[in-house]
Amino acid sequence: MIDKRLARKVFGIVVFLSAWLVPALAFAEEAAAAGDASWQVAVGKAVAAGLAMGLSALAAGYAQAKIGSAGAGALAERPELPIWIIVLQALPEIIVLLGFVSAIMING
Amino acid sequence: MSPVIAQKEKLPIVGPRDYGYPNARLRGMRSRLLKAEAFEHLIATGGMHQLIQELMRTEYASDLEEVLIHGRGAAEVSDALQRHLIRIHEKVFGFLNQEAKDICATMLGRWDVFNIKTILRGKLYGLGSAEISGNLMPVGALGSVDLAGLLAQSDVSGVIDTASTWELPQAPALRDGYEKYQATGNFVDVELALDRYYAGWAGSRLARRNSNYAMIRKLLCAQIDILNTVTAFRASRDRLSLEAAKEYFLSGGDGISVSLFGQLVAASDAGGLLEALRSTPFSAALEGVASQYAEDPSIVVFERALEDYFTRKMVALSSTDSLGVGIPLAYLWGKQNEVTNIRIITKAKEVGIPLERTRRELILV
């Protein structure tokens, strides 16, 4: 069950980032289009890439913590399951990979 | 006092509301509950010796090994089953989170009431301690040592005095019920005082605004409805007046209102009772045993059907939220049901009940 307080915090962070980062990126893009490639564009891109990588890593960490805890529980009673637990444990890495790709695309 | 529930309080291996680890572990444990084929093997065994051999291939082996040095009879198997049940409950309470512990302890509180009732009834009818002990479920706050202390008393008043001396939470209800019983001569007064205590105690412990508590509150309501239905059946059988019967009505249920309770008490036969209960969720369960009641007109048939209905509801919690309290409760009820079934098979082997009848007696297989 998702903790309501945690859900509220995550929602708040997402709203905050959307409100500040999306316009910043839009302005940066506009400035770049106008040929006015100033240092703000570079900083904006760096921040966005960092957030894409950092947030996806945090999300993957959270998912892996949950899967790891449940996996430890399952292994305690069913020691024949380690391969499945390792596969499930590795799945959230895809989130980090997607964040990494997004970061490269932002900087590209 | 050494309650099963309180023993492992000092091992907080998971967060107060973390269900990931305990529920995954319980799902693993659930896969080892005996399936229908395993029960079929147990029923088909030729006698007690073969039954024990068959049980030695299951999770019960380690508990059986401990008691088999004393003998290879039904009493030893019953002892092993009780040890197993206590061990499993201790193990589960050792890794549950705090919320699940609170909720499970509340629901297991019904077994304390059941155990006290069983001991009192046994003492009332002069049964031996061994016979009573075989029917106990020491999985609530009252451990086997406490129950042995109550069992050691010679009569009903001795049990109630001991409960009062130990300041058990059920003691005030027991004293009130016993006073009434002395005035009316009806032992139901003591039983209903205990039920009323449990309904109030469990209701107050589950009064929190949280989806897990809300789900279990509904089950408590169902339990109270079942108790009211059984009381109404008995009152109707004994031709009690509506006013007298209403004294026994337990508040807190959501399916049986006072007016419906009155209709049930006023019903003249089983057909009338079933008709009045048509709007309740357990109507189908009762109608399923109507033909059995026609053959054997005993309220026990309906009581058993209602108990099965409740067990089914508890076991069905395994398909609710996989990160909720339903998983631990479903497992604990599944395990209790398994032990009850093995006890039935053991009794059947001991007294030589035919296989077909043993199969019919089993619950939820």
Coordinates of C-alpha atoms in Angstrom, one line a residue:
Chain A
M1 CA 0.0 0.0 0.0
I2 CA 1.4 3.4 -1.0
D3 CA 2.0 5.7 2.0
K4 CA -0.3 8.7 1.5
R5 CA 2.2 11.2 3.0
L6 CA 4.9 9.9 0.6
A7 CA 2.5 10.1 -2.3
R8 CA 1.7 13.7 -1.4
K9 CA 5.4 14.6 -1.2
V10 CA 6.2 13.1 -4.5
F11 CA 3.2 14.8 -6.1
G12 CA 4.3 18.1 -4.6
I13 CA 7.9 17.7 -6.0
V14 CA 6.5 16.8 -9.4
V15 CA 4.2 19.9 -9.5
F16 CA 7.1 22.1 -8.3
L17 CA 9.4 20.8 -11.0
S18 CA 6.8 21.1 -13.7
A19 CA 6.0 24.6 -12.7
W20 CA 9.7 25.8 -12.7
L21 CA 11.5 23.6 -15.1
V22 CA 9.1 23.3 -18.0
P23 CA 8.9 27.1 -18.5
A24 CA 12.7 27.4 -18.0
L25 CA 13.3 24.8 -20.7
A26 CA 10.8 26.4 -23.0
F27 CA 12.4 29.8 -22.6
A28 CA 15.8 28.2 -23.2
E29 CA 14.6 26.6 -26.4
E30 CA 13.1 29.9 -27.5
A31 CA 16.4 31.7 -26.9
A32 CA 18.3 29.1 -28.7
A33 CA 15.9 29.3 -31.7
A34 CA 16.4 33.1 -31.8
G35 CA 20.2 32.4 -32.0
D36 CA 20.7 34.0 -28.6
A37 CA 22.6 31.0 -27.2
S38 CA 23.5 32.4 -23.8
W39 CA 24.9 30.7 -20.7
Q40 CA 21.3 30.3 -19.4
V41 CA 20.6 27.8 -22.1
A42 CA 23.6 25.7 -21.1
V43 CA 22.8 25.9 -17.4
G44 CA 19.1 25.0 -18.1
K45 CA 20.2 22.0 -20.2
A46 CA 22.6 20.8 -17.5
V47 CA 20.0 21.1 -14.8
A48 CA 17.4 19.3 -16.8
A49 CA 19.8 16.5 -17.7
G50 CA 20.9 16.2 -14.1
L51 CA 17.3 16.0 -13.0
A52 CA 16.4 13.4 -15.6
M53 CA 19.3 11.3 -14.5
G54 CA 18.9 11.9 -10.7
L55 CA 15.1 11.5 -10.5
S56 CA 15.2 8.3 -12.5
A57 CA 18.0 7.0 -10.3
L58 CA 15.9 7.8 -7.2
A59 CA 12.8 6.2 -8.6
A60 CA 14.8 3.0 -9.5
G61 CA 16.4 3.0 -6.0
Y62 CA 12.9 3.2 -4.4
A63 CA 11.6 0.4 -6.7
Q64 CA 14.7 -1.8 -6.0
A65 CA 14.3 -1.2 -2.2
K66 CA 10.7 -2.5 -2.3
I67 CA 11.6 -5.4 -4.6
G68 CA 14.6 -6.3 -2.6
S69 CA 12.7 -6.4 0.7
A70 CA 9.9 -8.5 -0.8
G71 CA 12.6 -10.7 -2.5
A72 CA 14.3 -11.3 0.8
G73 CA 11.0 -12.3 2.2
A74 CA 10.2 -14.7 -0.7
L75 CA 13.8 -16.2 -0.5
A76 CA 13.5 -16.8 3.2
E77 CA 10.6 -19.3 2.6
R78 CA 11.4 -20.4 -1.0
P79 CA 15.1 -20.7 -1.4
E80 CA 14.6 -22.1 -4.9
L81 CA 13.7 -18.7 -6.3
P82 CA 16.9 -16.7 -6.4
I83 CA 17.1 -16.4 -10.2
W84 CA 13.6 -14.8 -10.4
I85 CA 14.4 -12.5 -7.6
I86 CA 17.6 -11.3 -9.3
V87 CA 15.7 -10.7 -12.6
L88 CA 13.0 -8.7 -10.8
Q89 CA 15.6 -6.8 -8.8
A90 CA 17.3 -5.8 -12.1
L91 CA 14.1 -4.6 -13.9
P92 CA 14.0 -1.1 -12.4
E93 CA 17.5 -0.4 -13.9
I94 CA 15.5 0.2 -17.1
I95 CA 14.2 3.4 -15.5
V96 CA 17.8 4.7 -14.9
L97 CA 18.6 3.8 -18.5
L98 CA 15.7 5.8 -19.8
G99 CA 16.8 8.7 -17.6
F100 CA 20.3 8.4 -19.0
V101 CA 19.0 8.4 -22.6
S102 CA 16.8 11.5 -21.8
A103 CA 19.8 13.3 -20.3
I104 CA 21.9 12.5 -23.5
M105 CA 19.1 13.7 -25.7
I106 CA 18.7 17.0 -23.7
N107 CA 22.4 17.7 -24.0
G108 CA 22.6 16.5 -27.6
Chain B
M1 CA 1.5 -14.5 31.1
S2 CA 3.4 -15.5 27.9
P3 CA 1.1 -14.6 25.0
V4 CA 2.0 -15.7 21.5
I5 CA 1.3 -12.3 20.2
A6 CA 3.5 -10.3 22.6
Q7 CA 6.5 -12.6 22.5
K8 CA 8.3 -11.2 19.5
E9 CA 7.5 -7.5 20.1
K10 CA 11.2 -6.6 20.3
L11 CA 12.2 -7.6 16.8
P12 CA 11.2 -4.7 14.6
I13 CA 12.7 -6.0 11.4
V14 CA 10.3 -4.1 9.1
G15 CA 8.9 -0.6 9.2
P16 CA 5.6 0.1 11.0
R17 CA 3.6 -0.2 7.7
D18 CA 6.0 -2.1 5.5
Y19 CA 4.1 -5.1 4.0
G20 CA 6.6 -6.0 1.2
Y21 CA 8.8 -8.3 3.2
P22 CA 6.2 -10.0 5.5
N23 CA 3.7 -10.5 2.7
A24 CA 6.2 -12.0 0.3
R25 CA 7.3 -14.4 3.0
L26 CA 3.7 -15.3 3.9
R27 CA 3.0 -16.0 0.2
G28 CA 6.0 -18.4 0.3
M29 CA 4.6 -20.1 3.4
R30 CA 1.1 -20.3 1.9
S31 CA 2.5 -22.4 -0.9
R32 CA 3.3 -25.1 1.7
L33 CA -0.3 -25.3 3.1
L34 CA -1.7 -28.7 2.4
K35 CA -3.7 -29.1 -0.8
A36 CA -6.8 -31.2 -1.4
E37 CA -4.7 -34.1 -2.6
A38 CA -2.6 -34.1 0.6
F39 CA -5.8 -34.3 2.6
E40 CA -7.0 -37.1 0.4
H41 CA -3.8 -39.0 1.2
L42 CA -4.3 -38.4 4.9
I43 CA -7.9 -39.6 4.8
A44 CA -7.0 -42.7 2.8
T45 CA -4.4 -43.9 5.3
G46 CA -5.2 -47.2 7.0
G47 CA -4.8 -46.0 10.7
M48 CA -3.0 -43.8 13.1
H49 CA 0.4 -45.2 12.3
Q50 CA 0.1 -44.6 8.6
L51 CA -1.4 -41.1 9.3
I52 CA 1.6 -40.2 11.3
Q53 CA 3.9 -41.5 8.6
E54 CA 2.1 -39.4 6.0
L55 CA 2.2 -36.3 8.3
M56 CA 6.0 -36.8 8.7
R57 CA 6.3 -35.9 5.0
T58 CA 4.8 -32.5 5.7
E59 CA 5.7 -29.3 7.6
Y60 CA 4.4 -31.0 10.8
A61 CA 7.4 -33.4 10.9
S62 CA 9.6 -31.5 13.4
D63 CA 6.6 -31.0 15.8
L64 CA 5.7 -34.6 15.6
E65 CA 9.2 -35.8 16.2
E66 CA 9.2 -33.9 19.5
V67 CA 6.1 -35.7 20.8
L68 CA 6.4 -39.1 19.3
I69 CA 8.7 -40.2 22.1
H70 CA 5.7 -40.2 24.4
G71 CA 3.6 -42.4 22.1
R72 CA 2.0 -42.7 18.7
G73 CA -1.7 -42.0 19.5
A74 CA -4.3 -39.4 18.7
A75 CA -3.3 -37.4 21.9
E76 CA 0.3 -37.1 20.7
V77 CA -0.8 -36.0 17.2
S78 CA -3.1 -33.4 18.7
D79 CA -0.3 -32.1 20.9
A80 CA 2.0 -31.9 17.9
L81 CA -0.7 -30.0 15.9
Q82 CA -1.1 -27.5 18.8
R83 CA 2.7 -27.0 19.0
H84 CA 2.9 -26.5 15.3
L85 CA 0.1 -23.9 15.4
I86 CA 1.8 -21.9 18.2
R87 CA 5.2 -22.1 16.5
I88 CA 3.8 -20.8 13.2
H89 CA 1.9 -18.0 14.9
E90 CA 5.1 -17.0 16.8
K91 CA 7.1 -17.1 13.6
V92 CA 4.5 -14.9 11.7
F93 CA 4.3 -12.4 14.6
G94 CA 8.1 -12.3 14.6
F95 CA 8.3 -10.6 11.1
L96 CA 5.0 -8.8 10.8
N97 CA 4.9 -5.0 10.9
Q98 CA 3.3 -3.2 13.9
E99 CA 0.0 -2.4 12.1
A100 CA -0.4 -6.0 11.0
K101 CA 0.4 -7.2 14.5
D102 CA -2.3 -5.0 16.0
I103 CA -4.9 -6.1 13.5
C104 CA -4.1 -9.8 13.6
A105 CA -4.0 -9.7 17.4
T106 CA -7.4 -8.2 17.4
M107 CA -8.9 -10.8 15.1
L108 CA -7.1 -13.6 17.0
G109 CA -8.8 -12.3 20.1
R110 CA -11.8 -14.3 19.1
W111 CA -9.8 -17.4 19.8
D112 CA -9.3 -16.3 23.4
V113 CA -13.1 -16.0 23.7
F114 CA -13.5 -19.4 22.0
N115 CA -10.9 -21.0 24.3
I116 CA -12.5 -19.6 27.5
K117 CA -16.0 -20.7 26.3
T118 CA -14.7 -24.2 25.5
I119 CA -13.1 -24.5 28.9
L120 CA -16.2 -23.3 30.6
R121 CA -18.5 -25.6 28.6
G122 CA -16.2 -28.5 29.3
K123 CA -16.2 -27.8 33.0
L124 CA -20.0 -27.3 33.0
Y125 CA -20.5 -30.7 31.4
G126 CA -17.8 -32.4 33.5
L127 CA -15.4 -33.2 30.7
G128 CA -11.8 -34.2 31.4
S129 CA -8.9 -31.7 30.8
A130 CA -7.4 -33.8 28.1
E131 CA -10.6 -33.8 26.1
I132 CA -11.1 -30.1 26.5
S133 CA -7.5 -29.3 25.7
G134 CA -7.7 -31.1 22.4
N135 CA -10.2 -28.6 21.2
L136 CA -8.4 -25.4 22.2
M137 CA -6.7 -23.0 19.8
P138 CA -3.9 -21.3 21.8
V139 CA -3.2 -18.7 19.2
G140 CA -4.6 -15.6 20.9
A141 CA -3.3 -13.5 23.8
L142 CA -3.8 -16.4 26.2
G143 CA -0.9 -18.8 25.7
S144 CA -1.0 -22.6 26.4
V145 CA 0.4 -22.0 29.9
D146 CA -2.6 -19.7 30.8
L147 CA -5.1 -22.1 29.3
A148 CA -3.5 -25.0 31.2
G149 CA -4.0 -22.9 34.4
L150 CA -7.7 -22.3 33.6
L151 CA -8.1 -26.0 32.7
A152 CA -6.7 -27.1 36.0
Q153 CA -9.7 -25.5 37.8
S154 CA -12.3 -28.0 39.0
D155 CA -15.5 -26.1 38.0
V156 CA -16.9 -23.0 36.2
S157 CA -16.7 -20.7 39.2
G158 CA -13.0 -21.8 39.7
V159 CA -12.2 -20.8 36.1
I160 CA -13.9 -17.4 36.5
D161 CA -12.2 -16.8 39.9
T162 CA -8.8 -17.6 38.3
A163 CA -9.5 -15.3 35.3
S164 CA -10.4 -12.5 37.9
T165 CA -7.2 -13.2 39.9
W166 CA -5.1 -12.9 36.8
E167 CA -7.0 -9.8 35.8
L168 CA -7.7 -11.1 32.4
P169 CA -9.4 -8.5 30.2
Q170 CA -12.4 -10.9 29.8
A171 CA -12.8 -11.3 33.6
P172 CA -15.4 -8.5 34.2
A173 CA -17.6 -9.8 31.4
L174 CA -17.2 -13.3 32.8
R175 CA -18.3 -12.2 36.3
D176 CA -21.3 -10.3 34.9
G177 CA -22.3 -13.3 32.8
Y178 CA -21.9 -15.7 35.6
E179 CA -24.1 -13.6 37.9
K180 CA -26.8 -13.6 35.3
Y181 CA -26.3 -17.4 34.8
Q182 CA -26.8 -18.0 38.5
A183 CA -30.1 -16.1 38.3
T184 CA -31.5 -17.6 35.1
G185 CA -29.7 -21.0 34.9
N186 CA -29.0 -20.3 31.2
F187 CA -25.4 -20.7 30.3
V188 CA -25.9 -18.7 27.2
D189 CA -25.7 -15.6 29.5
V190 CA -22.0 -16.3 30.2
E191 CA -21.2 -16.9 26.5
L192 CA -23.0 -13.8 25.3
A193 CA -21.3 -11.7 27.9
L194 CA -18.0 -12.9 26.4
D195 CA -19.2 -12.2 22.9
R196 CA -20.3 -8.7 23.9
Y197 CA -16.9 -8.0 25.5
Y198 CA -15.1 -9.2 22.3
A199 CA -17.3 -7.1 20.0
G200 CA -16.7 -3.9 22.0
W201 CA -13.0 -4.6 22.5
A202 CA -12.3 -5.5 18.9
G203 CA -14.5 -2.6 17.6
S204 CA -12.5 -0.1 19.7
R205 CA -9.1 -1.5 18.5
L206 CA -10.2 -1.3 14.8
A207 CA -11.6 2.2 15.0
R208 CA -8.9 3.9 12.8
R209 CA -9.2 5.7 9.5
N210 CA -7.1 3.5 7.3
S211 CA -8.0 1.2 4.5
N212 CA -6.6 -1.9 6.3
Y213 CA -8.5 -1.2 9.4
A214 CA -11.7 -0.4 7.4
M215 CA -11.5 -3.7 5.6
I216 CA -11.1 -5.7 8.8
R217 CA -13.9 -3.7 10.5
K218 CA -16.2 -5.1 7.9
L219 CA -15.1 -8.6 8.8
L220 CA -15.8 -7.8 12.4
C221 CA -19.3 -6.7 11.5
A222 CA -19.8 -9.9 9.6
Q223 CA -18.7 -11.8 12.7
I224 CA -21.2 -9.9 14.8
D225 CA -23.9 -10.6 12.3
I226 CA -23.1 -14.3 12.4
L227 CA -23.3 -14.3 16.2
N228 CA -26.6 -12.5 16.1
T229 CA -28.0 -15.0 13.5
V230 CA -27.0 -18.0 15.7
T231 CA -28.5 -16.3 18.7
A232 CA -31.7 -15.7 16.8
F233 CA -31.8 -19.3 15.6
R234 CA -31.4 -20.5 19.2
A235 CA -34.1 -18.1 20.5
S236 CA -36.5 -19.2 17.7
R237 CA -35.9 -22.8 18.6
D238 CA -36.4 -22.2 22.3
R239 CA -39.5 -20.1 21.6
L240 CA -38.1 -17.1 23.5
S241 CA -40.2 -14.0 23.6
L242 CA -39.1 -11.1 21.4
E243 CA -38.4 -8.9 24.4
A244 CA -36.3 -11.6 26.1
A245 CA -34.4 -12.4 22.9
K246 CA -33.5 -8.7 22.2
E247 CA -31.5 -8.8 25.5
Y248 CA -29.1 -11.0 23.6
F249 CA -28.7 -8.8 20.5
L250 CA -25.1 -7.6 19.9
S251 CA -24.8 -4.2 18.4
G252 CA -22.0 -3.4 15.9
G253 CA -23.0 -5.6 12.9
D254 CA -24.2 -4.2 9.6
G255 CA -26.3 -6.9 8.1
I256 CA -28.6 -7.9 10.9
S257 CA -30.6 -5.0 12.3
V258 CA -32.7 -5.2 15.5
S259 CA -35.9 -5.5 13.3
L260 CA -34.5 -8.3 11.2
F261 CA -33.3 -10.0 14.5
G262 CA -36.9 -9.7 15.7
Q263 CA -38.2 -11.3 12.5
L264 CA -35.7 -14.2 12.9
V265 CA -36.8 -14.8 16.5
A266 CA -40.4 -14.8 15.5
A267 CA -39.9 -17.2 12.6
S268 CA -41.7 -20.5 13.2
D269 CA -39.5 -22.9 11.2
A270 CA -36.3 -23.1 9.2
G271 CA -38.0 -22.0 6.0
G272 CA -39.1 -18.8 7.7
L273 CA -35.6 -18.2 9.0
L274 CA -34.0 -18.7 5.6
E275 CA -36.6 -16.4 4.0
A276 CA -35.9 -13.6 6.5
L277 CA -32.2 -14.0 5.9
R278 CA -32.5 -13.8 2.1
S279 CA -31.0 -10.2 2.0
T280 CA -27.9 -11.1 4.0
P281 CA -24.6 -12.1 2.4
F282 CA -24.5 -15.5 4.1
S283 CA -28.0 -16.5 2.8
A284 CA -26.5 -18.7 0.1
A285 CA -24.3 -20.5 2.6
L286 CA -27.3 -21.3 4.8
E287 CA -29.5 -22.4 1.9
G288 CA -26.7 -24.7 0.8
V289 CA -27.2 -26.7 4.0
A290 CA -31.0 -26.6 4.1
S291 CA -31.3 -30.1 2.9
Q292 CA -28.8 -31.3 5.5
Y293 CA -30.9 -29.6 8.1
A294 CA -34.0 -31.4 6.8
E295 CA -32.2 -34.7 7.5
D296 CA -30.7 -33.6 10.8
P297 CA -32.7 -30.8 12.3
S298 CA -30.0 -29.3 14.5
I299 CA -28.9 -25.7 14.7
V300 CA -25.3 -27.0 14.7
V301 CA -25.8 -27.5 10.9
F302 CA -26.4 -23.8 10.4
E303 CA -23.7 -22.8 13.0
R304 CA -21.2 -24.9 11.0
A305 CA -22.3 -23.3 7.7
L306 CA -21.9 -19.8 9.1
E307 CA -18.5 -20.7 10.6
D308 CA -17.4 -22.1 7.2
Y309 CA -18.7 -18.9 5.5
F310 CA -16.6 -16.7 7.8
T311 CA -13.5 -18.9 7.3
R312 CA -14.0 -18.7 3.6
K313 CA -14.2 -14.9 3.9
M314 CA -11.0 -14.8 5.9
V315 CA -9.1 -17.1 3.5
A316 CA -10.4 -15.0 0.5
L317 CA -8.4 -12.1 2.0
S318 CA -5.4 -13.5 0.2
S319 CA -6.8 -12.0 -3.1
T320 CA -7.0 -8.5 -1.7
D321 CA -4.3 -5.8 -1.8
S322 CA -0.9 -7.7 -2.0
L323 CA 0.6 -5.0 0.3
G324 CA -2.1 -5.1 2.9
V325 CA -3.1 -6.9 6.0
G326 CA -5.3 -9.3 4.2
I327 CA -2.4 -11.6 3.3
P328 CA -1.3 -12.3 6.9
L329 CA -4.8 -12.9 8.1
A330 CA -5.6 -15.2 5.2
Y331 CA -2.5 -17.2 5.9
L332 CA -3.2 -17.5 9.6
W333 CA -6.8 -18.6 9.0
G334 CA -5.7 -21.0 6.3
K335 CA -3.3 -22.6 8.8
Q336 CA -5.9 -22.8 11.5
N337 CA -8.3 -24.4 9.0
E338 CA -5.6 -26.9 8.0
V339 CA -4.9 -27.8 11.7
T340 CA -8.7 -28.2 12.3
N341 CA -9.0 -30.5 9.3
I342 CA -6.0 -32.7 10.5
R343 CA -7.6 -32.8 13.9
I344 CA -10.9 -34.1 12.3
I345 CA -9.0 -36.7 10.3
T346 CA -7.1 -37.8 13.5
K347 CA -10.3 -38.1 15.5
A348 CA -11.8 -40.1 12.6
K349 CA -8.9 -42.5 12.5
E350 CA -9.1 -42.9 16.3
V351 CA -12.8 -43.8 16.5
G352 CA -13.0 -45.4 13.0
I353 CA -15.4 -43.0 11.2
P354 CA -16.0 -44.1 7.6
L355 CA -13.9 -42.3 4.9
E356 CA -16.9 -40.6 3.2
R357 CA -18.1 -39.1 6.4
T358 CA -14.6 -37.8 7.3
R359 CA -14.5 -36.2 3.8
R360 CA -17.8 -34.5 4.5
E361 CA -16.6 -33.2 7.9
L362 CA -13.6 -31.4 6.5
I363 CA -13.8 -27.6 6.1
L364 CA -12.9 -25.8 2.9
V365 CA -10.8 -28.5 1.1

